[in-house]
PDB file of C-alpha atoms and ligand atoms in Angstrom:
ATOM      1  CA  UNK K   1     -10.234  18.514   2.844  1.00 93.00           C
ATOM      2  CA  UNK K   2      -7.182  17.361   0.883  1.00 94.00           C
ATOM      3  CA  UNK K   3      -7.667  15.749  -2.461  1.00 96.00           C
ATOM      4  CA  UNK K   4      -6.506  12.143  -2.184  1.00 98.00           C
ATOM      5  CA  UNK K   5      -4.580  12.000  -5.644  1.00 98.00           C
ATOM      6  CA  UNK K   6      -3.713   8.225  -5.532  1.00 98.00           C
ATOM      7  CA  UNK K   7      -7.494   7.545  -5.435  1.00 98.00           C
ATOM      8  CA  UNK K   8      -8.921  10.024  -8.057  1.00 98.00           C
ATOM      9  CA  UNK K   9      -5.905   8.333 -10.500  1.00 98.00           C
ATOM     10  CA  UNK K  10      -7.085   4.626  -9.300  1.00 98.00           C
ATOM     11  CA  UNK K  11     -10.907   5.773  -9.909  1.00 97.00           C
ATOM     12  CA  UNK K  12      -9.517   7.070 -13.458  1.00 98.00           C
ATOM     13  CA  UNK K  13      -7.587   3.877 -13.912  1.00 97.00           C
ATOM     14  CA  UNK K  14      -4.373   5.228 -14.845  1.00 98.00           C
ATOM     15  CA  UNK K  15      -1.189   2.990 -14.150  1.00 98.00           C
ATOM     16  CA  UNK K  16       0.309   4.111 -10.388  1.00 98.00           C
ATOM     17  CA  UNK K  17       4.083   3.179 -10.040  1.00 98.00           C
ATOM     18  CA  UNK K  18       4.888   2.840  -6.364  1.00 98.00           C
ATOM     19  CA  UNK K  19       8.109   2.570  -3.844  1.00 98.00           C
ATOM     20  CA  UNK K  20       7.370   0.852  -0.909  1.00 98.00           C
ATOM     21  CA  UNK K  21       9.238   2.287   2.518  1.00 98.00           C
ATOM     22  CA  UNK K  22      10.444  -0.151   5.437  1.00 98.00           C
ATOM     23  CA  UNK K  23      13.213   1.735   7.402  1.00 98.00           C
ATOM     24  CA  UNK K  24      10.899   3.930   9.115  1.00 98.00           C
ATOM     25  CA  UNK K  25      13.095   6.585   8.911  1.00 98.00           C
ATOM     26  CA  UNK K  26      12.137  10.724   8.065  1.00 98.00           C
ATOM     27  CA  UNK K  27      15.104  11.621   6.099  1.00 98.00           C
ATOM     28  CA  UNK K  28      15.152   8.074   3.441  1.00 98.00           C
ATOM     29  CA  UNK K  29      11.250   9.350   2.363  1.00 98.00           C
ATOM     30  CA  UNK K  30      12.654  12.766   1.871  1.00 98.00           C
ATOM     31  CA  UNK K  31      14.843  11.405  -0.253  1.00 98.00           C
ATOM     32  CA  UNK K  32      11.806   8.970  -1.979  1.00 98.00           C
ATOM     33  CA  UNK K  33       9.711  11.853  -2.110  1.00 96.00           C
ATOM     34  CA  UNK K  34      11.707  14.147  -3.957  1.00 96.00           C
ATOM     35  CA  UNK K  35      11.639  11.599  -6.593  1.00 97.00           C
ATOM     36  CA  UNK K  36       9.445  10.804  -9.392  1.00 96.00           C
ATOM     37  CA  UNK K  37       6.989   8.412  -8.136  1.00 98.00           C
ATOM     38  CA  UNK K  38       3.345   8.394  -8.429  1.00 98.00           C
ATOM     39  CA  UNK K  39       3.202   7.098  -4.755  1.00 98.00           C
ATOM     40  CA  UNK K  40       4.621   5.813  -1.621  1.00 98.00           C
ATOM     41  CA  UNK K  41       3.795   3.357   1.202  1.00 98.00           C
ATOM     42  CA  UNK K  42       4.628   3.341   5.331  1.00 98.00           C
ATOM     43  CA  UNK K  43       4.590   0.123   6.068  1.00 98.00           C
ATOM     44  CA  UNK K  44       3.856  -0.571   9.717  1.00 98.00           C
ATOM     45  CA  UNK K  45       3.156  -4.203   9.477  1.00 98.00           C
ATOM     46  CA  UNK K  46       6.568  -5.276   8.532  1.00 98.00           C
ATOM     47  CA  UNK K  47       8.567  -2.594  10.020  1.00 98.00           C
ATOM     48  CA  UNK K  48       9.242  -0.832  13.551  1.00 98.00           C
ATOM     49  CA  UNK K  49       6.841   2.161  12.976  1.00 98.00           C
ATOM     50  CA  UNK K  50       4.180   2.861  15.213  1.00 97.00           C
ATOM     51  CA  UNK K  51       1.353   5.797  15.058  1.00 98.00           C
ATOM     52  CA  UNK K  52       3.688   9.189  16.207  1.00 98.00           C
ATOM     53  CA  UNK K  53       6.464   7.603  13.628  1.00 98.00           C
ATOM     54  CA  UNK K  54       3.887   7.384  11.065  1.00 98.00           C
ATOM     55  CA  UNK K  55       2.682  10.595  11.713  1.00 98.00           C
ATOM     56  CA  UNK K  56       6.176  12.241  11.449  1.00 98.00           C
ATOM     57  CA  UNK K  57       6.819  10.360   7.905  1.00 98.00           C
ATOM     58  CA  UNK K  58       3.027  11.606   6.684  1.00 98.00           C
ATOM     59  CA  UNK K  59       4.431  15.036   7.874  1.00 98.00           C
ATOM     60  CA  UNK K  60       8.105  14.346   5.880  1.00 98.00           C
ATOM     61  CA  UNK K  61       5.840  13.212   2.633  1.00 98.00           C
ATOM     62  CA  UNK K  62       3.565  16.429   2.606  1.00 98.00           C
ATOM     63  CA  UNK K  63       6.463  18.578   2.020  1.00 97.00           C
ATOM     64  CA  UNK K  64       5.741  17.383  -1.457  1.00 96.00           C
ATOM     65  CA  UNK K  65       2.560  16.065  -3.857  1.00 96.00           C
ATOM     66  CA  UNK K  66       3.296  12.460  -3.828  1.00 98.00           C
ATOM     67  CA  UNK K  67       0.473  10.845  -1.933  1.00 98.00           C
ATOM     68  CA  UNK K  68       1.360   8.226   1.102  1.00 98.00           C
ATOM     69  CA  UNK K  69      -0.013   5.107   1.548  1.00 98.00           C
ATOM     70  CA  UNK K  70      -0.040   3.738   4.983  1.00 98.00           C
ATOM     71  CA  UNK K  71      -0.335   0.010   5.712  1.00 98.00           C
ATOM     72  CA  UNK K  72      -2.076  -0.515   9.540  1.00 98.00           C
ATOM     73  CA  UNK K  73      -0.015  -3.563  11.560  1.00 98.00           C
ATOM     74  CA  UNK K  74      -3.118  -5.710  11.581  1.00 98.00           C
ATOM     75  CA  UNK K  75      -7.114  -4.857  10.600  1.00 98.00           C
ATOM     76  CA  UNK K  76      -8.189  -3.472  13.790  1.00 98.00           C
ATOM     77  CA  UNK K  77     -10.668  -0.637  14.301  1.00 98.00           C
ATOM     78  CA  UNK K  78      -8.605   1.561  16.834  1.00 98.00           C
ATOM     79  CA  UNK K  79      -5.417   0.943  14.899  1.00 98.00           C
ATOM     80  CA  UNK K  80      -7.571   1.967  11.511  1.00 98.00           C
ATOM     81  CA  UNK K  81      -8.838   5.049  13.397  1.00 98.00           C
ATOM     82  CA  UNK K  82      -5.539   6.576  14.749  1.00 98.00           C
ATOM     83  CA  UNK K  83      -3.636   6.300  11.077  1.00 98.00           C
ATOM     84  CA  UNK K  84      -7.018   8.500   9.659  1.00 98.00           C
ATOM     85  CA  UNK K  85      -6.834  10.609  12.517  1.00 98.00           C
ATOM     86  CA  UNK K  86      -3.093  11.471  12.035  1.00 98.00           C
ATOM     87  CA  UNK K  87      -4.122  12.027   8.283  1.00 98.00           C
ATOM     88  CA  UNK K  88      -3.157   8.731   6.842  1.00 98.00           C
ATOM     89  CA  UNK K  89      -5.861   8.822   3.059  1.00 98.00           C
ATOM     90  CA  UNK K  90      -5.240   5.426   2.101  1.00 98.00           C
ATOM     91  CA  UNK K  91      -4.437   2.585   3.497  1.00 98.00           C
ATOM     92  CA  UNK K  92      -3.920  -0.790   2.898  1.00 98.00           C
ATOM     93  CA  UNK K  93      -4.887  -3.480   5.257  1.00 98.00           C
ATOM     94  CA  UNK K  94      -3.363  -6.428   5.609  1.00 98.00           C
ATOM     95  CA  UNK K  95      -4.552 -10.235   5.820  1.00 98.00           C
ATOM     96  CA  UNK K  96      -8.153  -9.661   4.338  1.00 98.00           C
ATOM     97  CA  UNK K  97      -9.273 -12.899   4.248  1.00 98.00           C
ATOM     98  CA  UNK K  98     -12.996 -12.759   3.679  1.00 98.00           C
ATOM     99  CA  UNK K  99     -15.880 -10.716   2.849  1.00 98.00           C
ATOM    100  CA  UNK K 100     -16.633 -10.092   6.333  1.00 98.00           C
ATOM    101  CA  UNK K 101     -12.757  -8.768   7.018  1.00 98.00           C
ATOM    102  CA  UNK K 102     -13.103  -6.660   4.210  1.00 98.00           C
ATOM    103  CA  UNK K 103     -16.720  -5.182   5.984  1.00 98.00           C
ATOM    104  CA  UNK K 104     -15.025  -4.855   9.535  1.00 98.00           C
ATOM    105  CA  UNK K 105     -12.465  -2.666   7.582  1.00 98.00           C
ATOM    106  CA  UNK K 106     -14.904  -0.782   5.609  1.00 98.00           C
ATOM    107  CA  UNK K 107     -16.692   0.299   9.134  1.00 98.00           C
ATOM    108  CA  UNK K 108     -13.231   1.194  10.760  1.00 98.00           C
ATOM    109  CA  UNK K 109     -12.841   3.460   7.794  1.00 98.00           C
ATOM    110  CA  UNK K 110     -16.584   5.273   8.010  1.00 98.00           C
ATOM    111  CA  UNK K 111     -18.529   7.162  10.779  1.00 98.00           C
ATOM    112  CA  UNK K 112     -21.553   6.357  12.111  1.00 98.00           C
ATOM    113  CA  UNK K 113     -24.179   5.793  10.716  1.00 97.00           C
ATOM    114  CA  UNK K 114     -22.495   3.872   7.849  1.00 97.00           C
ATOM    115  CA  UNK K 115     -19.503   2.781  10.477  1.00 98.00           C
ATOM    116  CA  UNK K 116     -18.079   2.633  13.442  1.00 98.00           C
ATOM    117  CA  UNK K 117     -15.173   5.541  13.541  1.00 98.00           C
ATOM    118  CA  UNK K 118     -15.191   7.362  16.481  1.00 98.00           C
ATOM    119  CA  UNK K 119     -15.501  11.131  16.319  1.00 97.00           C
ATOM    120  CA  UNK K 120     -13.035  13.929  16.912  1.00 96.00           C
ATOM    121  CA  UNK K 121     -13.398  17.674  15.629  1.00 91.00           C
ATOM    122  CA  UNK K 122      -9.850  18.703  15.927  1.00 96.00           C
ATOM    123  CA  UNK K 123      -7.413  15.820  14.451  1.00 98.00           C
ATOM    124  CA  UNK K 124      -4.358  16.409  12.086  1.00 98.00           C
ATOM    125  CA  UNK K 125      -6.690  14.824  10.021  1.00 98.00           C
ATOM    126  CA  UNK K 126      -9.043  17.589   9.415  1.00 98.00           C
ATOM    127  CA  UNK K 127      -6.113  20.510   9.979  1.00 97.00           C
ATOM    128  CA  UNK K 128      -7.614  20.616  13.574  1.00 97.00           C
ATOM    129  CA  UNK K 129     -10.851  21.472  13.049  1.00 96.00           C
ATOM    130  CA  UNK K 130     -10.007  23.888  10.374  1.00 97.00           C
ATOM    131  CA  UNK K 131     -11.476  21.825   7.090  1.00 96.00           C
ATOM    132  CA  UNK K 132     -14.904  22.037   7.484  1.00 95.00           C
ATOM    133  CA  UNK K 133     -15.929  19.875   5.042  1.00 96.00           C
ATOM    134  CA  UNK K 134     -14.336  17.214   6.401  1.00 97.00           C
ATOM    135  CA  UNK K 135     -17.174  15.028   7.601  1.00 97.00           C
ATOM    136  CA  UNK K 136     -18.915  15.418   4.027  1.00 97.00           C
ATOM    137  CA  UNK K 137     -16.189  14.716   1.971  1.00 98.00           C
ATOM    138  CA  UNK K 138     -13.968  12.113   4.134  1.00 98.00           C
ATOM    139  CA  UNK K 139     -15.141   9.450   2.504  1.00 98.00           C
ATOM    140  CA  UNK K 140     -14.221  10.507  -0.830  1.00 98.00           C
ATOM    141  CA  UNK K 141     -11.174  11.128   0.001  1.00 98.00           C
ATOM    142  CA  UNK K 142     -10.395   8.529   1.597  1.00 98.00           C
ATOM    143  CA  UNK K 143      -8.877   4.832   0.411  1.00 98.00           C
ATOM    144  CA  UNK K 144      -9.398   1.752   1.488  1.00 98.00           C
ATOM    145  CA  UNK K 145      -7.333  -1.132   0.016  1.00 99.00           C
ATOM    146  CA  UNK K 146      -7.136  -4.658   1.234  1.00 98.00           C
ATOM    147  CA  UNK K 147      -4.513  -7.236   1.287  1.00 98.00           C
ATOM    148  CA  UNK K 148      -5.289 -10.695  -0.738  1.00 98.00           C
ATOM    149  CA  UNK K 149      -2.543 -13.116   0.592  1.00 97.00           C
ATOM    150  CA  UNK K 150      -3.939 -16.300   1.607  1.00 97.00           C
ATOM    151  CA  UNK K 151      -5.169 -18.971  -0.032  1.00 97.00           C
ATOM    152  CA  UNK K 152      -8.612 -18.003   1.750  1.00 98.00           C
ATOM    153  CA  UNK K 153      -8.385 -14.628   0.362  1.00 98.00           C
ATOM    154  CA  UNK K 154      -7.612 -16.059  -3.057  1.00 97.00           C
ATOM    155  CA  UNK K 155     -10.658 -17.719  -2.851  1.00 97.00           C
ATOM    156  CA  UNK K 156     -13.094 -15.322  -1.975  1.00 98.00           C
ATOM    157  CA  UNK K 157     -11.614 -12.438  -4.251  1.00 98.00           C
ATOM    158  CA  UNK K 158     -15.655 -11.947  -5.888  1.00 98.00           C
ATOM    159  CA  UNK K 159     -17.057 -11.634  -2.712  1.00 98.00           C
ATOM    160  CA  UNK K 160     -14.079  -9.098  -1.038  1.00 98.00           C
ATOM    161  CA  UNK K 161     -13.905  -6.661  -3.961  1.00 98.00           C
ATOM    162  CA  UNK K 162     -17.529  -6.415  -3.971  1.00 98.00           C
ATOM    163  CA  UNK K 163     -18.147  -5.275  -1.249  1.00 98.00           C
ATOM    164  CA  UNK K 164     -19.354  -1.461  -0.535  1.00 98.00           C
ATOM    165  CA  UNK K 165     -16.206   1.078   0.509  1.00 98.00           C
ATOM    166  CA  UNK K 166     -13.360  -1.217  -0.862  1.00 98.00           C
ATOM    167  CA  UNK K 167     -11.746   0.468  -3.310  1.00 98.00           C
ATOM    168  CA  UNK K 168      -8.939  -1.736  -4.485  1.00 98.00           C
ATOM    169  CA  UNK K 169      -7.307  -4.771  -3.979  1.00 98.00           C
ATOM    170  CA  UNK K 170      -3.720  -5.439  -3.104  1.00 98.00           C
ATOM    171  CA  UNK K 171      -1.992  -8.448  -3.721  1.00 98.00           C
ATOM    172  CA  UNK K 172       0.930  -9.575  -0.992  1.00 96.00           C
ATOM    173  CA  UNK K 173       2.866 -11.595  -3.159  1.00 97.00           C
ATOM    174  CA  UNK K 174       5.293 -13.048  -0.397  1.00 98.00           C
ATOM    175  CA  UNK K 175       2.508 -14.024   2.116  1.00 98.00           C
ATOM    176  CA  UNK K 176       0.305 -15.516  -1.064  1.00 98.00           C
ATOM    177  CA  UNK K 177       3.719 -17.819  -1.786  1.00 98.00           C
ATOM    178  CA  UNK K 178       3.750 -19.306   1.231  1.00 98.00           C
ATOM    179  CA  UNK K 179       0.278 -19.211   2.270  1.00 97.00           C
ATOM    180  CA  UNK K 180      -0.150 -21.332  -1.445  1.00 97.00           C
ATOM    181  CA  UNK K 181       3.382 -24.136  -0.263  1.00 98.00           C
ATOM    182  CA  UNK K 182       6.303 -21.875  -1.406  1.00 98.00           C
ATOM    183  CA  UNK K 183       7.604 -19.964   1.185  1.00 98.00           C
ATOM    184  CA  UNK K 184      10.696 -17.603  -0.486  1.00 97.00           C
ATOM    185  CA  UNK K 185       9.936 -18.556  -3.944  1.00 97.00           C
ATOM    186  CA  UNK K 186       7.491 -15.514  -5.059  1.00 96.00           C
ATOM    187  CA  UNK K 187       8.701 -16.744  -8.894  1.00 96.00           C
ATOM    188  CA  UNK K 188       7.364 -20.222  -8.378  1.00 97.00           C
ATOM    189  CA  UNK K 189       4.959 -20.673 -11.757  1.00 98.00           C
ATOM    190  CA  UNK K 190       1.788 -21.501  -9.760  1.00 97.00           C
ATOM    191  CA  UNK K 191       2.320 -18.458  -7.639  1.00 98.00           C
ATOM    192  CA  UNK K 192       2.603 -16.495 -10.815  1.00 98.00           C
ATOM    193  CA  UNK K 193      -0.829 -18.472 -11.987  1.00 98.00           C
ATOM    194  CA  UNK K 194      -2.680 -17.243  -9.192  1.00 98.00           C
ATOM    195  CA  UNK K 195      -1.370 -13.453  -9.156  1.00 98.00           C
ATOM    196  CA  UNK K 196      -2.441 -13.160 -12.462  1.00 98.00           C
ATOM    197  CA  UNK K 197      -5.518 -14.733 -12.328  1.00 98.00           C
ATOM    198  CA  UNK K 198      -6.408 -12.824  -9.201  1.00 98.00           C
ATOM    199  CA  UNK K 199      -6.027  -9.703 -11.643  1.00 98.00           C
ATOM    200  CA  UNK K 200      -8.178 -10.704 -13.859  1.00 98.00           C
ATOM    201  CA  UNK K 201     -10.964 -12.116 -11.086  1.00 98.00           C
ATOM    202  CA  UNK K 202     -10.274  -8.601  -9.781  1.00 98.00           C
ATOM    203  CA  UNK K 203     -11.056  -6.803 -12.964  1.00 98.00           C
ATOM    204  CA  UNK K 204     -14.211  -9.143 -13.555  1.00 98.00           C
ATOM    205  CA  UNK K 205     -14.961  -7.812 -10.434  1.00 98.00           C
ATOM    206  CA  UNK K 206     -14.815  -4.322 -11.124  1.00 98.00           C
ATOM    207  CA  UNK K 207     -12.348  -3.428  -8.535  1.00 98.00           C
ATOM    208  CA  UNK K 208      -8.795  -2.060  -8.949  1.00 98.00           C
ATOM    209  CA  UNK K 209      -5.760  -4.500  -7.911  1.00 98.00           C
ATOM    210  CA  UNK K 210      -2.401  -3.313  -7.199  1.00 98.00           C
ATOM    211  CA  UNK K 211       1.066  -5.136  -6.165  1.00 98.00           C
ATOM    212  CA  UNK K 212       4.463  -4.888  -4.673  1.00 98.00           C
ATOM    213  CA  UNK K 213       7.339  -6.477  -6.537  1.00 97.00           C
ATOM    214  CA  UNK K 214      11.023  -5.499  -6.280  1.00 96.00           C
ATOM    215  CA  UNK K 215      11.760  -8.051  -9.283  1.00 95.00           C
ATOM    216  CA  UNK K 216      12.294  -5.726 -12.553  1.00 96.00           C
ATOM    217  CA  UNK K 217      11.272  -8.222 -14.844  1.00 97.00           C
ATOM    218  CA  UNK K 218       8.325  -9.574 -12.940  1.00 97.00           C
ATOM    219  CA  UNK K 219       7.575  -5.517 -12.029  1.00 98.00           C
ATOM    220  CA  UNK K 220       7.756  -4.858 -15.548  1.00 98.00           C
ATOM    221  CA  UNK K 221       5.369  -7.911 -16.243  1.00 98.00           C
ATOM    222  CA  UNK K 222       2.967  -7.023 -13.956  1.00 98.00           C
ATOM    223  CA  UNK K 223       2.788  -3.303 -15.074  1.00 98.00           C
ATOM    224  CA  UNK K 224       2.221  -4.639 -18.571  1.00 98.00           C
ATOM    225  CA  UNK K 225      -0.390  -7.195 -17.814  1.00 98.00           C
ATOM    226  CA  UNK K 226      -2.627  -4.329 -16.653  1.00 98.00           C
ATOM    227  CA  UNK K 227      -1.865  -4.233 -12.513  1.00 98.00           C
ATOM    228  CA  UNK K 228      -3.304  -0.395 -11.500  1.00 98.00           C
ATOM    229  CA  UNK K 229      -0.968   0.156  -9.104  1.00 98.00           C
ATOM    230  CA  UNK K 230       2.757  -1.380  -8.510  1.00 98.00           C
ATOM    231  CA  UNK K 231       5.395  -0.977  -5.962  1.00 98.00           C
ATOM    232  CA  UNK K 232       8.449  -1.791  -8.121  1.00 98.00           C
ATOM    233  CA  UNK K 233      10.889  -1.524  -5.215  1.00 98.00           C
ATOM    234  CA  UNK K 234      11.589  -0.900  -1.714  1.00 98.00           C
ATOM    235  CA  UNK K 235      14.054   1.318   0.316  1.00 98.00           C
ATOM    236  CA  UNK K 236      15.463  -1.336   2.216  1.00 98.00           C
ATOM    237  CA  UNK K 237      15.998  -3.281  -1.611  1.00 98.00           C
ATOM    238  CA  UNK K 238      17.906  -0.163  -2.780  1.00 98.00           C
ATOM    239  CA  UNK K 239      19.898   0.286   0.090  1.00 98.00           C
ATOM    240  CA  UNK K 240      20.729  -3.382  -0.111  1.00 98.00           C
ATOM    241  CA  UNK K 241      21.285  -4.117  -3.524  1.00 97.00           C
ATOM    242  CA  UNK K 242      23.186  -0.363  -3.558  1.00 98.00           C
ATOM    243  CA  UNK K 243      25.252  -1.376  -0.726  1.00 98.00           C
ATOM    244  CA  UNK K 244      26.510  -4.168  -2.475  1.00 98.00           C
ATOM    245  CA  UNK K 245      26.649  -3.141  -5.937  1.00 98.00           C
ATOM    246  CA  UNK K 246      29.241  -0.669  -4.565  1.00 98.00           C
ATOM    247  CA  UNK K 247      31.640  -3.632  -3.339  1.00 97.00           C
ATOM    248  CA  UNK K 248      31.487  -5.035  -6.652  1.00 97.00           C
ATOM    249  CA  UNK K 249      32.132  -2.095  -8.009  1.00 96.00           C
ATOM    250  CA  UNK K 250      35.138  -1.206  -6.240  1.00 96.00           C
ATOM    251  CA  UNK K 251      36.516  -5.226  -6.290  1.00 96.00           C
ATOM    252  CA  UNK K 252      36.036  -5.515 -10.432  1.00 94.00           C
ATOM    253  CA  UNK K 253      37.578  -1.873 -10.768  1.00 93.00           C
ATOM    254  CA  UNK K 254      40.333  -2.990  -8.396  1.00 93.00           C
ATOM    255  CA  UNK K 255      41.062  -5.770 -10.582  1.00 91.00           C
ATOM    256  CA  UNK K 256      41.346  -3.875 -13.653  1.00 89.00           C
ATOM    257  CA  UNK K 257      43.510  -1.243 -12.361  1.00 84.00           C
ATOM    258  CA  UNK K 258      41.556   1.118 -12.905  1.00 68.00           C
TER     259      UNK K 258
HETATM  260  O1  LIG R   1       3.103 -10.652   1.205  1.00 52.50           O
HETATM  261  C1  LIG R   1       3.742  -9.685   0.746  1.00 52.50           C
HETATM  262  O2  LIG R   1       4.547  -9.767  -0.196  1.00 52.50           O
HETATM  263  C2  LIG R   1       3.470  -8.389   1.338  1.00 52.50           C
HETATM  264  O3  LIG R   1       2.477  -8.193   1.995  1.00 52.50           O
HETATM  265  C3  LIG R   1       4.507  -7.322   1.216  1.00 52.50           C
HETATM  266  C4  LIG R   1       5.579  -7.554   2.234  1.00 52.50           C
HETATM  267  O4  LIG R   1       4.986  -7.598   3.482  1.00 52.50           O
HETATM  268  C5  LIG R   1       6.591  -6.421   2.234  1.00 52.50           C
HETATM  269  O5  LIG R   1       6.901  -6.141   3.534  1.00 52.50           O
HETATM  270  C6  LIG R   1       7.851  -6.669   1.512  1.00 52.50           C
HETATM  271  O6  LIG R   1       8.613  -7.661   2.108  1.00 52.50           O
END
């Protein structure tokens, strides 16, 4: 079976930089992938991919090393099941609220006895039937990471990253700011209390924590304070900010003549 990179660097605890894709779209992780970083996420909560899309970007990302993270719409068993079965390694689940979320997760991830995944021989997963030491080694090589972005979550931190088969924690900094009475302001100082605190409950705990911010500064602040794994931007951020910077660009060198 496939070595799942991302997890033997979070087990080592070296520092992952991350890009985080929205656009659902084949060629723009190409282009991601052919770049330098250490990993990159398909977001299918947030953005109009379903499984065969997903399974077409995994396909686009293996092309190269960089190993993709996948993040499931919602913490369901089936949904779980069909990302691993495509050959999603790690993914990140969203709205983990509690130690028994976290479990229910866990057991989507695992086969009997230790879960509840259902069995299939020939899956993209295990090259069709062709790795045969996929059932003993899946669950080393797979990831689970779970989502801490309420204020429930917040609270129960201890109790989430302790539990058996989570292997890192993932803080959704957007969700967390609203969830905590301010919606669109991710900068807000008691936001930034309780992200970094949540590192450092995380840590306590034992347990890896990663985030996603597109802000350089707080991106660089985060990396610095110690976060294992960061998204420091996303593709539809790039495109955005790229798009724009180019009209600036073209109205400040109009007015210069040059
Ligand atoms: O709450 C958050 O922040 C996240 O979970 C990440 C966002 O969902 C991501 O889609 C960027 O907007």
């Amino acid at each position: 079976m496939k070595t799942n990179s991302f997890k033997a660097r979070l087990k080592a605890r070296q520092q992952q930089i991350g890009i985080w894709s929205m656009l659902a779209s084949c060629n723009v992780l190409e282009v991601l992938t052919q770049s330098s970083y250490d990993w990159v996420l398909i977001d299918s909560e947030h953005a109009p991919n379903d499984v065969p899309m997903v399974l077409e970007q995994l396909r686009t990302v293996a092309q190269g090393d960089m190993p993709a993270l996948v993040r499931p719409v919602v913490n369901d068993t089936i949904i779980i099941k069909r990302m691993l079965d495509i050959g999603a390694q790690t993914l990140i689940i969203p709205m983990v609220d509690t130690a028994d979320d976290a479990r229910r997760a866990v057991a989507a991830m695992r086969y009997p006895p230790l879960g509840i995944r259902g069995v299939s021989a020939g899956t993209r997963a295990n090259r069709y039937g062709r790795d045969a030491d996929y059932f003993a080694q899946v669950d080393n090589e797979t990831c689970l990471v779970v989502q801490i972005e309420s204020a429930a979550g917040l609270g129960n931190i201890e109790e989430i990253a302790a539990v058996d088969g989570v292997d890192a924690l993932f803080v959704g900094p957007s969700d967390l700011a609203a969830a905590l009475g301010h919606l669109g302001d991710n900068k807000h100082p008691d936001v930034q209390k309780q992200i970094h605190a949540a590192r450092e409950r995380c840590h306590a705990a034992g347990k890896p924590i990663g985030i996603l911010m597109p802000d350089a500064e707080l991106a660089a602040e985060y990396t610095r304070s110690g976060f294992d794994f960061v998204a420091i931007t996303t593709d539809i951020t790039l495109l955005r900010s790229g798009a724009e910077a180019a009209l600036r660009n073209l109205a400040e060198s109009t007015r210069q003549g040059v």
